[in-house]
């Protein structure tokens, strides 16, 4: 099963799902199947005809129709439906028949996969799809199945197991997984644009679904050269977003030459021991002067005087200028106030040290906008601050010496951006970039394209 997409150990994956923070104040993601949807035409073998398999069949019907229309346009040849079909497996039933490419039903536990030898897709309807649906909504099930069909697309492109074995440097697993995420993003854009006859995925449902994609990232510290590497949370969301924004042709052209991955292995036993996370006080001590130096450099390059922005501890959420969350840029005093007692330390503990770094970086970015005579209020300013925080992160990522990023830091950034809008509020605590999907997109622009992309 060369193309497994849910490749983490099942117990670890489900623990990760259970520990994912809920989005405060957000309603549960809505159902994605339209009330007037026509019946599914895809036949699911082994199905109990229960709600989860009906959702899967409906999603697969639309995904098949999407590729029937777009494969010809993208690759100049007709789409071939999966000859091996689709299999639902009740892994809780010891007598259940195994699907193709497995020895027993239990081999599918906690998993969904495409098997190129049989040209078939199978999933666990007992302990995978229902868990995803419960924690992340119906759209998560759609995204997982669209990803698996993405592997079937690759097989029809000629990216077969034989090709991967013959040219492992050309088709590393991390690349083929990113490409499948990209194809999934392209399909979801088709749905979001209202072109799907049976499905409807709104912004809230999409944000929740990406939580599932993050859950099934590689363990922090996995080398990108690992033959089973599927990608970090940041890399997987990035690939999905590229498909959503750029479409199938962009996805089909992905290669090791044009794809940059941020996933890194641990390089020291100390970093591995602490999971790549500094204690809260150490993070503040390191990141604040580094941010000051980076943004001073941008200001100086633009011929502006940087005011040596002070980072000040606050005993609760800062209130100097609206509700910006646990970190605030204070225009009057030209300072950054940081909640060192309540919410920020809690977020640091739950999400990791670079969740803290990301929030602080966006407030230094607000100071930079002010110094360069740019507006600091409104959604445009919020988007620019996200982008500049990404530019800073990208610069730190490229360093060889000094303060740097640890494996997992990009994942912590994308998690805090998806789950909270603090980083996307303006200097008055208003007009956040929304939804989380858009926040991550603006941050990524800075990471890969630098401060010029942010309007500087």
XYZ file of C-alpha atoms in Angstrom:
456
model
C 0.000 0.000 0.000
C 2.468 2.528 -1.232
C 0.033 5.446 -1.147
C -1.366 5.443 2.345
C -2.383 8.960 3.302
C -3.179 8.340 6.955
C 0.226 6.963 7.785
C 0.568 7.741 11.492
C 0.228 5.040 14.100
C -3.494 4.902 14.730
C -3.366 5.434 18.488
C -1.112 8.454 18.090
C -3.327 9.915 15.403
C -6.495 9.589 17.446
C -4.794 11.090 20.490
C -3.755 14.012 18.326
C -7.333 14.440 17.180
C -8.545 14.416 20.768
C -5.999 17.030 21.859
C -6.792 19.491 19.080
C -8.080 22.741 20.566
C -11.622 23.821 19.747
C -12.080 27.136 17.978
C -13.578 29.532 20.557
C -16.959 30.942 19.660
C -17.218 28.992 16.410
C -20.273 26.823 15.633
C -19.819 23.199 14.671
C -19.051 22.821 10.984
C -22.224 22.437 8.937
C -23.287 19.404 6.938
C -21.820 19.484 3.454
C -24.329 17.396 1.491
C -26.945 19.613 -0.145
C -30.530 19.007 0.920
C -31.603 18.627 -2.693
C -28.593 16.529 -3.714
C -29.226 13.865 -6.307
C -28.451 10.312 -5.248
C -24.930 8.949 -5.343
C -23.952 6.747 -8.254
C -20.737 5.314 -6.793
C -21.166 1.807 -5.433
C -19.394 1.028 -2.160
C -18.552 -2.609 -1.562
C -18.867 -3.977 1.939
C -21.031 -1.056 2.982
C -23.634 -1.258 5.720
C -25.511 1.580 3.972
C -25.107 3.667 7.108
C -24.743 7.480 7.208
C -20.930 7.520 7.013
C -20.819 5.335 3.900
C -23.623 7.352 2.320
C -21.546 10.501 2.889
C -18.500 8.765 1.382
C -20.469 7.566 -1.648
C -21.905 11.045 -2.236
C -18.469 12.647 -1.962
C -16.871 10.078 -4.266
C -19.613 10.530 -6.850
C -18.842 14.240 -7.072
C -15.077 13.666 -7.000
C -15.360 11.153 -9.859
C -17.491 13.578 -11.883
C -14.987 16.368 -11.195
C -12.127 14.301 -12.579
C -14.174 13.037 -15.510
C -14.551 16.655 -16.590
C -11.153 18.051 -15.607
C -8.662 15.224 -16.239
C -9.000 15.598 -19.997
C -8.492 19.346 -19.744
C -5.498 18.992 -17.423
C -3.662 16.008 -18.910
C -5.122 15.783 -22.425
C -6.477 12.266 -22.033
C -9.740 10.823 -20.737
C -10.339 9.919 -17.117
C -10.579 6.215 -16.326
C -12.857 5.361 -13.376
C -11.264 3.202 -10.700
C -11.410 -0.357 -11.990
C -11.078 -1.861 -8.524
C -13.791 0.233 -6.937
C -14.375 1.414 -3.366
C -14.432 -0.608 -0.153
C -15.854 0.201 3.252
C -14.424 -1.928 6.059
C -15.854 -2.469 9.527
C -12.608 -3.011 11.396
C -14.551 -3.674 14.609
C -15.920 -6.866 13.036
C -13.435 -9.730 13.212
C -15.338 -11.555 10.462
C -15.271 -8.658 7.991
C -13.776 -9.423 4.594
C -10.464 -7.702 3.832
C -10.353 -5.250 0.920
C -7.817 -5.592 -1.908
C -4.137 -5.301 -0.997
C -4.667 -6.439 2.609
C -4.572 -9.746 4.436
C -7.276 -8.991 6.982
C -9.809 -6.273 7.749
C -7.768 -5.112 10.741
C -5.040 -3.971 8.320
C -7.283 -1.012 7.459
C -7.827 0.071 11.073
C -7.627 3.841 11.440
C -6.749 4.253 7.796
C -7.861 5.146 4.308
C -5.722 4.271 1.323
C -5.455 3.942 -2.437
C -3.933 0.693 -3.688
C -2.481 1.140 -7.189
C -2.115 -2.623 -7.755
C -5.889 -3.042 -7.521
C -6.802 0.524 -8.539
C -9.045 0.606 -5.477
C -9.700 2.759 -2.415
C -10.625 1.439 1.025
C -11.413 3.060 4.357
C -12.179 2.164 7.938
C -15.808 3.058 8.599
C -15.575 2.076 12.269
C -12.693 4.110 13.687
C -11.532 6.569 11.024
C -14.281 8.288 9.055
C -16.693 8.607 12.012
C -13.931 10.074 14.185
C -13.029 12.605 11.508
C -16.688 13.495 11.044
C -17.266 13.910 14.780
C -14.173 16.027 15.438
C -13.866 17.975 12.200
C -17.189 17.768 10.392
C -18.345 16.188 7.141
C -15.856 18.183 5.063
C -12.959 16.304 6.672
C -14.292 13.064 5.210
C -14.524 14.737 1.798
C -10.938 16.010 2.018
C -9.542 12.584 2.967
C -11.345 10.853 0.085
C -10.358 13.586 -2.380
C -6.742 13.057 -1.299
C -6.985 9.330 -1.993
C -8.476 9.949 -5.419
C -5.504 12.271 -5.908
C -3.280 9.189 -5.724
C -5.423 7.517 -8.378
C -4.868 10.620 -10.519
C -1.112 10.193 -10.078
C -1.343 6.586 -11.179
C -3.033 7.747 -14.380
C -0.302 10.364 -14.831
C 2.331 7.613 -14.784
C 3.482 8.115 -11.203
C 3.186 4.427 -10.394
C 4.915 2.379 -7.663
C 7.302 1.109 -10.332
C 8.186 4.673 -11.335
C 8.708 5.609 -7.697
C 11.014 2.635 -7.118
C 12.896 3.334 -10.329
C 13.351 7.060 -9.628
C 13.010 7.580 -5.849
C 14.746 10.947 -6.026
C 12.199 12.158 -8.582
C 9.133 10.861 -6.748
C 9.825 10.907 -3.003
C 6.807 10.100 -0.860
C 6.676 13.599 0.610
C 6.212 14.987 -2.912
C 3.532 12.519 -4.007
C 1.615 13.142 -0.775
C 1.828 16.900 -1.281
C 0.562 16.499 -4.824
C -2.415 14.454 -3.599
C -3.169 17.186 -1.037
C -2.958 19.695 -3.865
C -5.454 17.764 -5.996
C -7.766 17.600 -2.965
C -7.548 21.376 -2.635
C -8.431 21.815 -6.284
C -11.556 19.705 -5.842
C -12.614 21.592 -2.708
C -12.305 24.879 -4.608
C -14.695 23.438 -7.205
C -17.114 22.684 -4.372
C -16.652 26.069 -2.674
C -17.319 27.830 -5.978
C -20.765 26.200 -6.086
C -19.990 23.888 -9.008
C -20.533 20.637 -7.164
C -24.027 19.173 -7.691
C -24.141 17.404 -4.325
C -21.700 19.118 -1.933
C -21.364 22.532 -0.338
C -18.307 23.428 1.781
C -18.345 26.868 3.395
C -15.446 28.676 5.076
C -16.200 27.374 8.552
C -16.434 23.780 7.342
C -13.152 24.165 5.459
C -11.278 25.502 8.496
C -12.503 22.573 10.541
C -11.554 20.096 7.814
C -8.000 21.398 7.683
C -7.742 20.443 11.331
C -7.958 16.838 10.156
C -5.191 17.406 7.611
C -3.018 18.815 10.397
C -3.786 15.856 12.652
C -2.355 13.408 10.139
C 0.939 15.209 9.724
C 4.263 13.467 10.262
C 5.550 13.304 13.832
C 7.663 16.372 14.643
C 11.290 15.762 13.699
C 10.591 13.329 10.847
C 13.151 13.738 8.101
C 11.729 14.785 4.716
C 13.946 12.059 3.231
C 12.132 9.378 5.227
C 10.562 7.009 2.693
C 7.237 7.216 4.561
C 7.268 11.001 5.072
C 3.907 12.586 4.273
C 4.744 16.173 5.237
C 4.419 18.548 8.140
C 1.148 20.311 8.913
C 2.440 23.473 7.249
C 3.567 21.623 4.132
C 0.299 19.708 3.829
C -1.887 22.774 4.294
C 0.362 24.681 1.880
C -0.078 22.021 -0.802
C -3.845 21.963 -0.241
C -4.000 25.751 -0.503
C -1.946 25.719 -3.694
C -4.444 23.352 -5.252
C -7.331 25.481 -4.012
C -5.820 28.660 -5.442
C -3.887 27.413 -8.479
C -5.794 24.379 -9.736
C -4.993 20.993 -11.249
C -2.350 22.065 -13.751
C -0.270 23.585 -10.973
C -0.617 20.399 -8.946
C 0.290 18.209 -11.885
C 3.486 20.167 -12.453
C 4.770 19.696 -8.885
C 8.318 18.354 -8.747
C 11.313 18.181 -6.443
C 12.759 21.082 -8.419
C 9.891 23.511 -7.795
C 8.514 22.366 -4.413
C 10.005 23.660 -1.172
C 9.320 21.720 2.021
C 9.755 23.138 5.502
C 9.843 19.788 7.285
C 13.125 19.175 9.092
C 14.634 16.472 11.263
C 15.964 17.264 14.716
C 19.639 18.189 14.647
C 20.402 17.987 18.366
C 19.504 15.698 21.241
C 18.433 18.743 23.305
C 15.949 19.855 20.654
C 14.582 16.335 20.346
C 14.248 16.009 24.110
C 12.096 19.139 24.449
C 10.128 18.504 21.246
C 11.636 21.629 19.666
C 9.990 23.906 22.235
C 11.602 26.510 24.475
C 10.061 27.338 27.848
C 7.809 30.411 27.709
C 10.242 32.792 29.400
C 13.153 31.604 27.241
C 11.082 32.084 24.095
C 10.257 35.676 25.024
C 13.880 36.362 25.887
C 15.015 35.092 22.480
C 12.284 36.119 20.066
C 11.624 39.730 21.102
C 15.153 41.087 20.474
C 15.354 39.056 17.284
C 12.079 40.537 16.011
C 13.289 44.003 16.947
C 16.466 43.476 14.924
C 14.650 42.072 11.894
C 12.086 44.860 11.668
C 14.703 47.507 12.392
C 16.539 46.184 9.335
C 13.424 46.543 7.165
C 12.862 50.089 8.404
C 16.483 51.078 7.866
C 16.455 49.650 4.349
C 13.451 51.872 3.627
C 15.214 54.959 5.031
C 13.040 55.061 8.148
C 13.972 55.452 11.800
C 13.081 52.423 13.897
C 11.968 53.504 17.394
C 13.408 50.497 19.274
C 10.046 49.008 20.091
C 9.868 47.868 23.709
C 8.393 44.528 24.686
C 6.558 44.902 27.998
C 5.043 42.251 30.255
C 1.370 42.560 31.126
C -0.390 40.700 33.934
C -3.481 40.051 31.823
C -4.734 40.610 28.279
C -3.416 43.998 27.049
C -5.960 46.797 26.660
C -3.754 49.608 25.346
C -5.471 49.647 21.941
C -8.612 47.607 21.528
C -8.822 43.851 21.943
C -5.852 42.435 20.054
C -5.705 39.289 22.167
C -2.828 38.256 24.430
C -0.267 40.356 22.525
C -0.890 43.962 21.490
C 0.840 46.725 19.559
C 0.334 49.991 21.457
C 0.548 52.897 18.963
C 0.753 55.660 21.572
C 3.735 54.219 23.454
C 5.170 52.379 20.428
C 5.470 49.257 22.541
C 4.415 45.600 22.435
C 2.499 44.418 25.481
C 2.557 40.702 26.174
C 0.289 38.789 28.510
C 2.792 36.771 30.552
C 0.331 35.395 33.103
C -2.806 34.024 31.505
C -3.780 33.211 27.917
C -0.459 33.451 26.099
C 1.374 31.076 28.467
C -1.592 28.704 28.145
C -1.444 28.836 24.336
C 2.311 28.355 24.495
C 1.861 25.204 26.573
C -0.903 23.793 24.401
C 0.247 24.694 20.861
C 4.024 25.179 21.185
C 6.584 27.954 21.357
C 6.196 29.252 17.818
C 2.481 29.822 18.343
C 3.762 32.429 20.798
C 6.367 33.625 18.301
C 3.795 34.014 15.528
C 1.427 36.152 17.620
C 4.253 38.421 18.775
C 5.651 38.697 15.250
C 2.374 40.089 13.906
C 2.411 42.863 16.512
C 5.993 43.846 15.629
C 4.761 43.823 12.044
C 2.128 46.396 13.031
C 4.906 48.579 14.420
C 6.745 48.218 11.104
C 3.683 49.320 9.161
C 3.425 52.414 11.355
C 7.111 53.287 10.909
C 6.853 52.991 7.141
C 3.784 55.212 7.020
C 1.388 52.412 6.181
C -2.027 52.112 7.786
C -2.359 49.936 10.852
C -6.152 49.746 10.851
C -8.505 47.711 8.700
C -8.327 44.303 7.061
C -5.560 45.360 4.650
C -3.321 46.165 7.609
C -4.219 42.862 9.266
C -3.293 40.982 6.075
C -0.006 42.896 5.762
C 0.898 42.061 9.364
C 0.268 38.359 8.754
C 2.410 38.502 5.646
C 5.259 40.287 7.452
C 5.152 37.743 10.271
C 5.550 35.106 7.562
C 8.443 37.044 5.997
C 10.202 37.122 9.351
C 9.586 33.387 9.813
C 10.948 32.645 6.354
C 14.086 34.679 7.094
C 14.674 32.821 10.363
C 14.126 29.512 8.589
C 16.953 30.284 6.157
C 19.510 31.122 8.851
C 22.505 28.996 9.614
C 23.398 30.647 12.937
C 21.723 32.418 15.845
C 18.049 32.236 16.760
C 16.369 29.730 14.474
C 13.339 27.526 13.979
C 12.954 24.027 15.346
C 11.117 21.170 13.645
C 7.434 21.704 14.292
C 7.564 25.512 14.475
C 5.825 25.991 11.127
C 3.130 23.577 12.283
C 2.608 25.610 15.454
C 2.229 28.744 13.350
C -0.386 27.249 11.044
C -2.294 25.778 14.004
C -2.592 29.071 15.891
C -3.583 30.870 12.679
C -6.333 28.378 11.925
C -7.719 28.203 15.431
C -7.519 31.844 16.525
C -7.830 35.224 14.806
C -5.587 37.154 17.228
C -2.708 37.350 14.771
C -5.049 38.767 12.124
C -6.505 41.685 14.092
C -5.504 45.266 13.320
C -3.995 47.758 15.783
C -7.435 48.442 17.239
C -8.271 44.783 17.654
C -10.720 44.845 14.760
C -11.133 43.702 11.146
C -9.455 40.311 11.339
C -8.615 38.372 8.199
C -11.107 35.535 8.123
C -11.396 32.550 7.790
C -8.315 30.787 9.159
C -7.664 29.383 5.686
C -7.086 32.968 4.461
C -4.884 33.797 7.445
C -2.568 30.907 6.661
C -2.484 31.952 2.993
C -1.344 35.491 3.845
C 1.302 34.148 6.252
C 2.587 31.745 3.581
C 2.978 34.571 1.076
C 5.444 36.232 3.406
C 7.317 33.005 4.111
C 7.963 32.219 0.469
C 7.971 35.659 -1.165
C 9.351 37.972 1.501
C 8.405 41.476 2.694
C 7.916 42.915 -0.782
C 4.854 40.704 -1.114
C 3.522 42.402 1.995
C 3.562 45.857 0.458
C 6.970 47.011 1.700
